[in-house]
Structure formats: C-alpha cells, structure tokens
Short mmCIF file of C-alpha atoms in Angstrom, two decimals:
data_model
loop_
_atom_site.label_atom_id
_atom_site.label_comp_id
_atom_site.label_asym_id
_atom_site.label_seq_id
_atom_site.Cartn_x
_atom_site.Cartn_y
_atom_site.Cartn_z
CA MET A 949 109.07 93.78 94.43
CA PHE A 950 112.31 93.41 92.50
CA TRP A 951 112.18 89.62 92.27
CA SER A 952 108.50 89.68 91.33
CA LEU A 953 109.46 91.88 88.37
CA TRP A 954 112.59 89.96 87.38
CA ARG A 955 112.00 87.26 84.81
CA GLY A 956 114.51 87.79 82.09
CA GLY A 957 114.06 91.52 82.61
CA ILE A 958 110.31 91.78 81.89
CA SER A 959 107.40 92.52 84.22
CA ASP A 960 103.94 90.96 83.96
CA LYS A 961 102.56 94.26 82.69
CA GLN A 962 105.26 94.55 80.01
CA GLU A 963 104.69 90.95 78.92
CA GLN A 964 100.94 91.42 78.60
CA SER A 965 101.42 94.62 76.62
CA LEU A 966 103.80 92.86 74.24
CA LEU A 967 101.43 89.88 73.85
CA ASP A 968 98.56 92.26 73.04
CA ARG A 969 100.66 93.99 70.36
CA MET A 970 101.69 90.63 68.91
CA GLY A 971 98.07 89.48 68.81
CA ALA A 972 96.95 92.66 67.06
CA ALA A 973 99.80 92.43 64.52
CA ARG A 974 99.00 88.75 63.85
CA LYS A 975 95.32 89.52 63.16
CA VAL A 976 96.26 92.24 60.68
CA ALA A 977 98.88 90.03 58.96
CA GLU A 978 96.35 87.20 58.55
CA ALA A 979 93.50 89.36 57.27
CA GLU A 980 92.29 87.98 53.91
CA SER A 981 91.37 91.37 52.47
CA LEU A 982 94.89 92.75 52.96
CA ALA A 983 97.09 93.51 49.94
CA GLN A 984 100.14 91.23 49.68
CA GLU A 985 102.62 94.09 50.10
CA THR A 986 100.85 95.35 53.25
CA ARG A 987 100.61 91.79 54.59
CA GLU A 988 104.39 91.36 54.24
CA LYS A 989 105.01 94.60 56.14
CA TRP A 990 102.86 93.38 59.03
CA ARG A 991 104.58 89.98 59.01
CA VAL A 992 107.91 91.77 59.43
CA ILE A 993 106.45 93.79 62.30
CA LEU A 994 105.10 90.60 63.90
CA GLU A 995 108.47 88.85 63.57
CA GLY A 996 110.14 91.80 65.28
CA LEU A 997 107.66 91.69 68.15
CA GLU A 998 108.11 87.93 68.52
CA ARG A 999 111.88 88.36 68.59
CA GLU A 1000 111.54 91.11 71.22
CA TYR A 1001 109.30 88.86 73.31
CA GLU A 1002 111.74 85.95 73.08
CA ILE A 1003 114.66 88.11 74.21
CA LEU A 1004 112.78 89.75 77.08
CA VAL A 1005 111.26 86.54 78.43
CA HIS A 1006 113.97 83.99 77.74
CA GLY A 1007 117.02 86.17 77.22
CA ASP A 1008 119.19 86.80 74.19
CA ALA A 1009 121.29 83.81 73.09
CA ASP A 1010 124.11 86.21 72.24
CA GLU A 1011 123.86 87.95 75.61
CA THR A 1012 127.03 87.79 77.72
CA GLN A 1013 127.18 87.48 81.50
CA ASP A 1014 128.14 91.16 81.68
CA ASP A 1015 125.03 92.02 79.63
CA LYS A 1016 122.84 90.01 81.99
CA LEU A 1017 124.43 91.64 85.05
CA LEU A 1018 123.92 95.11 83.55
CA LYS A 1019 120.29 94.31 82.77
CA LYS A 1020 119.75 93.13 86.34
CA GLN A 1021 121.39 96.27 87.77
CA MET A 1022 119.28 98.49 85.53
CA LEU A 1023 116.12 96.74 86.65
CA GLU A 1024 117.13 97.10 90.31
CA GLN A 1025 117.68 100.83 89.77
CA SER A 1026 114.37 101.09 87.94
CA CYS A 1027 112.60 99.44 90.88
CA MET A 1028 114.36 101.79 93.26
CA VAL A 1029 113.28 104.85 91.31
CA LYS A 1030 109.70 103.57 91.09
CA ASN A 1031 109.61 102.98 94.85
CA THR A 1032 110.98 106.46 95.41
CA ILE A 1033 108.40 108.07 93.13
CA ASP A 1034 105.58 106.14 94.82
CA GLU A 1035 106.85 107.16 98.26
CA LEU A 1036 107.23 110.83 97.31
CA GLN A 1037 103.74 110.87 95.80
CA ARG A 1038 102.38 109.39 99.02
CA ILE A 1039 104.19 112.00 101.09
CA HIS A 1040 103.04 114.83 98.84
CA LYS A 1041 99.43 113.66 99.04
CA LYS A 1042 99.66 113.40 102.83
CA TYR A 1043 101.35 116.75 103.55
CA SER A 1044 100.72 119.11 100.61
CA CYS A 1045 97.53 120.53 102.13
CA PHE A 1046 99.44 121.44 105.32
CA SER A 1047 102.58 122.71 103.61
CA GLN A 1048 100.77 125.09 101.26
CA VAL A 1049 98.92 126.74 104.13
CA ILE A 1050 102.08 126.92 106.26
CA ILE A 1051 104.08 128.53 103.44
CA VAL A 1052 101.46 131.21 102.78
CA GLU A 1053 100.97 131.99 106.48
CA THR A 1054 104.72 132.09 107.14
CA LEU A 1055 105.35 134.51 104.27
CA LYS A 1056 102.54 136.75 105.52
CA LYS A 1057 104.02 136.65 109.02
CA PHE A 1058 107.26 138.10 107.62
CA ASN A 1059 105.47 140.63 105.37
CA VAL A 1060 106.21 138.82 102.11
CA ASP A 1061 103.31 139.22 99.70
CA LEU A 1062 102.73 136.06 97.68
CA GLN A 1063 100.92 137.14 94.51
CA VAL A 1064 98.47 134.27 94.34
CA TYR A 1065 96.69 135.82 91.38
CA PHE A 1066 99.93 135.65 89.37
CA ASN A 1067 100.80 131.95 89.86
CA GLY A 1068 102.28 132.46 93.30
CA VAL A 1069 105.17 134.74 92.35
CA ILE A 1070 107.00 137.13 94.67
CA ILE A 1071 107.78 140.47 93.07
CA GLY A 1072 109.59 143.75 93.70
CA PRO A 1073 110.61 144.72 97.24
CA HIS A 1074 109.12 141.50 98.60
CA CYS A 1075 112.04 139.61 97.08
CA MET A 1076 114.34 141.65 99.30
CA ILE A 1077 112.15 141.07 102.34
CA LEU A 1078 112.27 137.33 101.68
CA ALA A 1079 116.04 137.38 101.19
CA GLU A 1080 116.65 139.46 104.32
CA ASN A 1081 114.51 137.20 106.49
CA ALA A 1082 115.31 133.92 104.75
CA GLU A 1083 116.87 132.19 107.74
CA LYS A 1084 113.95 133.08 110.03
CA ILE A 1085 111.44 132.10 107.36
CA GLN A 1086 113.10 128.75 106.72
CA GLN A 1087 113.28 128.02 110.44
CA HIS A 1088 109.63 128.92 110.93
CA LEU A 1089 108.60 126.70 108.02
CA TYR A 1090 110.67 123.88 109.45
CA ASP A 1091 109.25 124.27 112.96
CA GLU A 1092 105.67 124.29 111.71
CA MET A 1093 106.14 121.28 109.45
CA MET A 1094 107.83 119.32 112.22
CA LYS A 1095 104.52 119.49 114.08
CA LYS A 1096 102.95 117.52 111.23
CA VAL A 1097 105.72 115.26 109.92
CA LYS A 1098 106.44 112.06 111.84
CA GLU A 1099 108.60 109.96 109.46
CA PRO A 1100 112.24 110.09 110.70
CA SER A 1101 113.73 109.94 107.19
CA LEU A 1102 111.53 112.81 106.02
CA ARG A 1103 112.30 114.91 109.09
CA GLU A 1104 116.01 114.42 108.46
CA ALA A 1105 115.63 115.34 104.77
CA MET A 1106 113.71 118.50 105.71
CA LYS A 1107 116.43 119.56 108.13
CA LYS A 1108 119.04 119.17 105.36
CA TYR A 1109 116.80 121.11 103.00
CA ARG A 1110 116.39 123.94 105.50
CA ASP A 1111 120.15 124.25 105.98
CA LYS A 1112 120.87 124.16 102.24
CA MET A 1113 118.18 126.73 101.47
CA VAL A 1114 119.59 129.16 104.02
CA THR A 1115 122.91 129.00 102.15
CA ILE A 1116 121.16 129.58 98.84
CA TYR A 1117 119.17 132.53 100.18
CA LYS A 1118 122.29 134.20 101.52
CA ILE A 1119 123.82 134.17 98.05
CA TRP A 1120 120.55 135.31 96.51
CA TYR A 1121 120.39 138.19 98.98
CA GLU A 1122 123.76 139.44 97.77
CA LEU A 1123 122.51 139.26 94.19
CA CYS A 1124 119.32 141.13 95.10
CA LYS A 1125 121.28 143.92 96.78
CA THR A 1126 123.36 144.40 93.64
CA MET A 1127 120.40 144.26 91.25
CA MET A 1128 118.32 146.73 93.28
CA SER A 1129 121.17 149.14 93.96
CA THR A 1130 121.00 152.54 92.26
CA LYS A 1131 124.75 153.04 92.55
CA GLU A 1132 127.12 152.51 89.67
CA GLN A 1133 128.89 149.19 90.12
CA ASP A 1134 132.67 148.99 89.75
CA ASP A 1135 134.59 146.08 88.24
CA ALA A 1136 135.03 144.39 91.61
CA ALA A 1137 131.28 144.50 92.31
CA ILE A 1138 130.48 143.13 88.85
CA GLN A 1139 132.97 140.30 89.32
CA LYS A 1140 131.47 139.49 92.72
CA PHE A 1141 128.01 139.48 91.17
CA GLU A 1142 129.12 137.01 88.48
CA ASP A 1143 130.85 134.82 91.08
CA ASN A 1144 127.68 134.77 93.17
CA ILE A 1145 125.62 133.67 90.17
CA LYS A 1146 128.00 130.76 89.58
CA GLU A 1147 127.93 129.83 93.26
CA LEU A 1148 124.12 130.02 93.34
CA ARG A 1149 123.90 127.61 90.41
CA ARG A 1150 126.38 125.29 92.10
CA GLN A 1151 124.42 125.27 95.36
CA ILE A 1152 121.16 124.56 93.55
CA VAL A 1153 122.74 121.54 91.85
CA ILE A 1154 124.12 120.39 95.21
CA ILE A 1155 120.74 120.55 96.94
CA HIS A 1156 119.07 118.61 94.11
CA LEU A 1157 121.69 115.89 94.16
CA SER A 1158 121.79 115.77 97.95
CA LEU A 1159 118.04 115.36 98.37
CA ALA A 1160 117.74 112.89 95.49
CA THR A 1161 120.55 110.74 96.87
CA ARG A 1162 119.14 110.87 100.39
CA THR A 1163 115.67 109.96 99.17
CA LEU A 1164 116.88 107.04 97.06
CA SER A 1165 119.02 105.73 99.91
CA ASN A 1166 116.04 105.73 102.27
CA PHE A 1167 113.62 103.81 100.07
CA ARG A 1168 114.82 100.39 98.95
CA PRO A 1169 112.91 97.87 96.82
CA ASN A 1170 110.78 95.45 98.80
#
C-alpha cells in the first residue's frame, strides 16, 4: 500500500482532486464574461494550484534530502494510521453487536443498573457497586469476549486492557468511597483524594498510549 501511494508524496486520489480543482480554476479564469480584476485573482489561484501540483508530483527543486526523507517518513506513518483505522473499524463492525450485549448482561449479573434511557450512564450507588466488583466484572467481560474473539493480536490487547482497567477501577473505588462518605474528611484524606485523582489521570493516559502503541505495532502497511 505504501509504495502504491508514494509518488513524490501524492496519492492517486490526491492528484485527481488537485487536477479537478485546477481544471475548475482554469475555466473560471478563462471565462469571457469575467471582470479583469476577478480574472487576475483566479489566475493567481490557478498558478498556486499548478505550483502545488508540481511540488507534490515532481518534488520541490529546493527540497533537501532531509526534507524528502521526512516526507517519506510522514507518508509511512500516515499509511500506518490509515491501516490501523481500517482494521479497528473492521473489528468494531465484527464484534460490536456481541460486546454491547455482553456488557449489558455482565453489568446486570453484578447488579449494576445501566440507565439506557439516559445515554447508558451509571448513577448513584451503582457506581459503588461497579467499583467494588470491578475486577470480577472485567474478568467476566474478558471471558465472554474470548469466546468470540479469535485474532491473537486482539486477544492480547484485550488482556492488557483488562489488567489496566482493574488498576483504574481500584483507584476510582477509593475516590468513590471518599465522595460518598458522610464523615468529615481530614487533611490527610483530602491529600489522598487529590493524589488519587492525579494517579487516575496518569493511568488513563497510560492505557490510551499503551493500546494505541500496541495497535499500531500490530498493523503494518501492506
């Protein structure tokens, strides 16, 4: 896929789009009924498009080897991201119908009420129930999905996700206990609460980066 896209850094689709824009600009610039001032504006636009086309297709004469290498690397990364998006969309289409049912049934099994009439939110005491049973819930979700998922790379990613989410839920549980407590909190408890918020944010960033990196590393350009 990468080498089919690489031709001075422009894909067939990009080239055709640019040619269409150039053709439209040329027709406007050559229209007899156009005022001279407007015609000049469109000629400038056309010249800019032609210059852009020349650079993208044949390369910039002032472009250094480092510039060319950077352009190539950026295109490789772009292809990688596109492959990843395509693969994730395929996976989502294949498994979303199963996962949604499994999530709802698992939450019901552990007495967590998913308020489907309010965009699927979990409210009140059910947040505590979810936090208290997070490890069991995550394991049950994982076990049920493993019956459906066959791709080794996806199974491995789901295992990592399960483990990371258990860590996140443990921190969230501590936050829930503090927020729902009716006792007056001392300075130590407040400091712990603030530390837990920072750690929760850190863990969320970690799980996003971890899964993104793992996904990108598994799907290379063809």
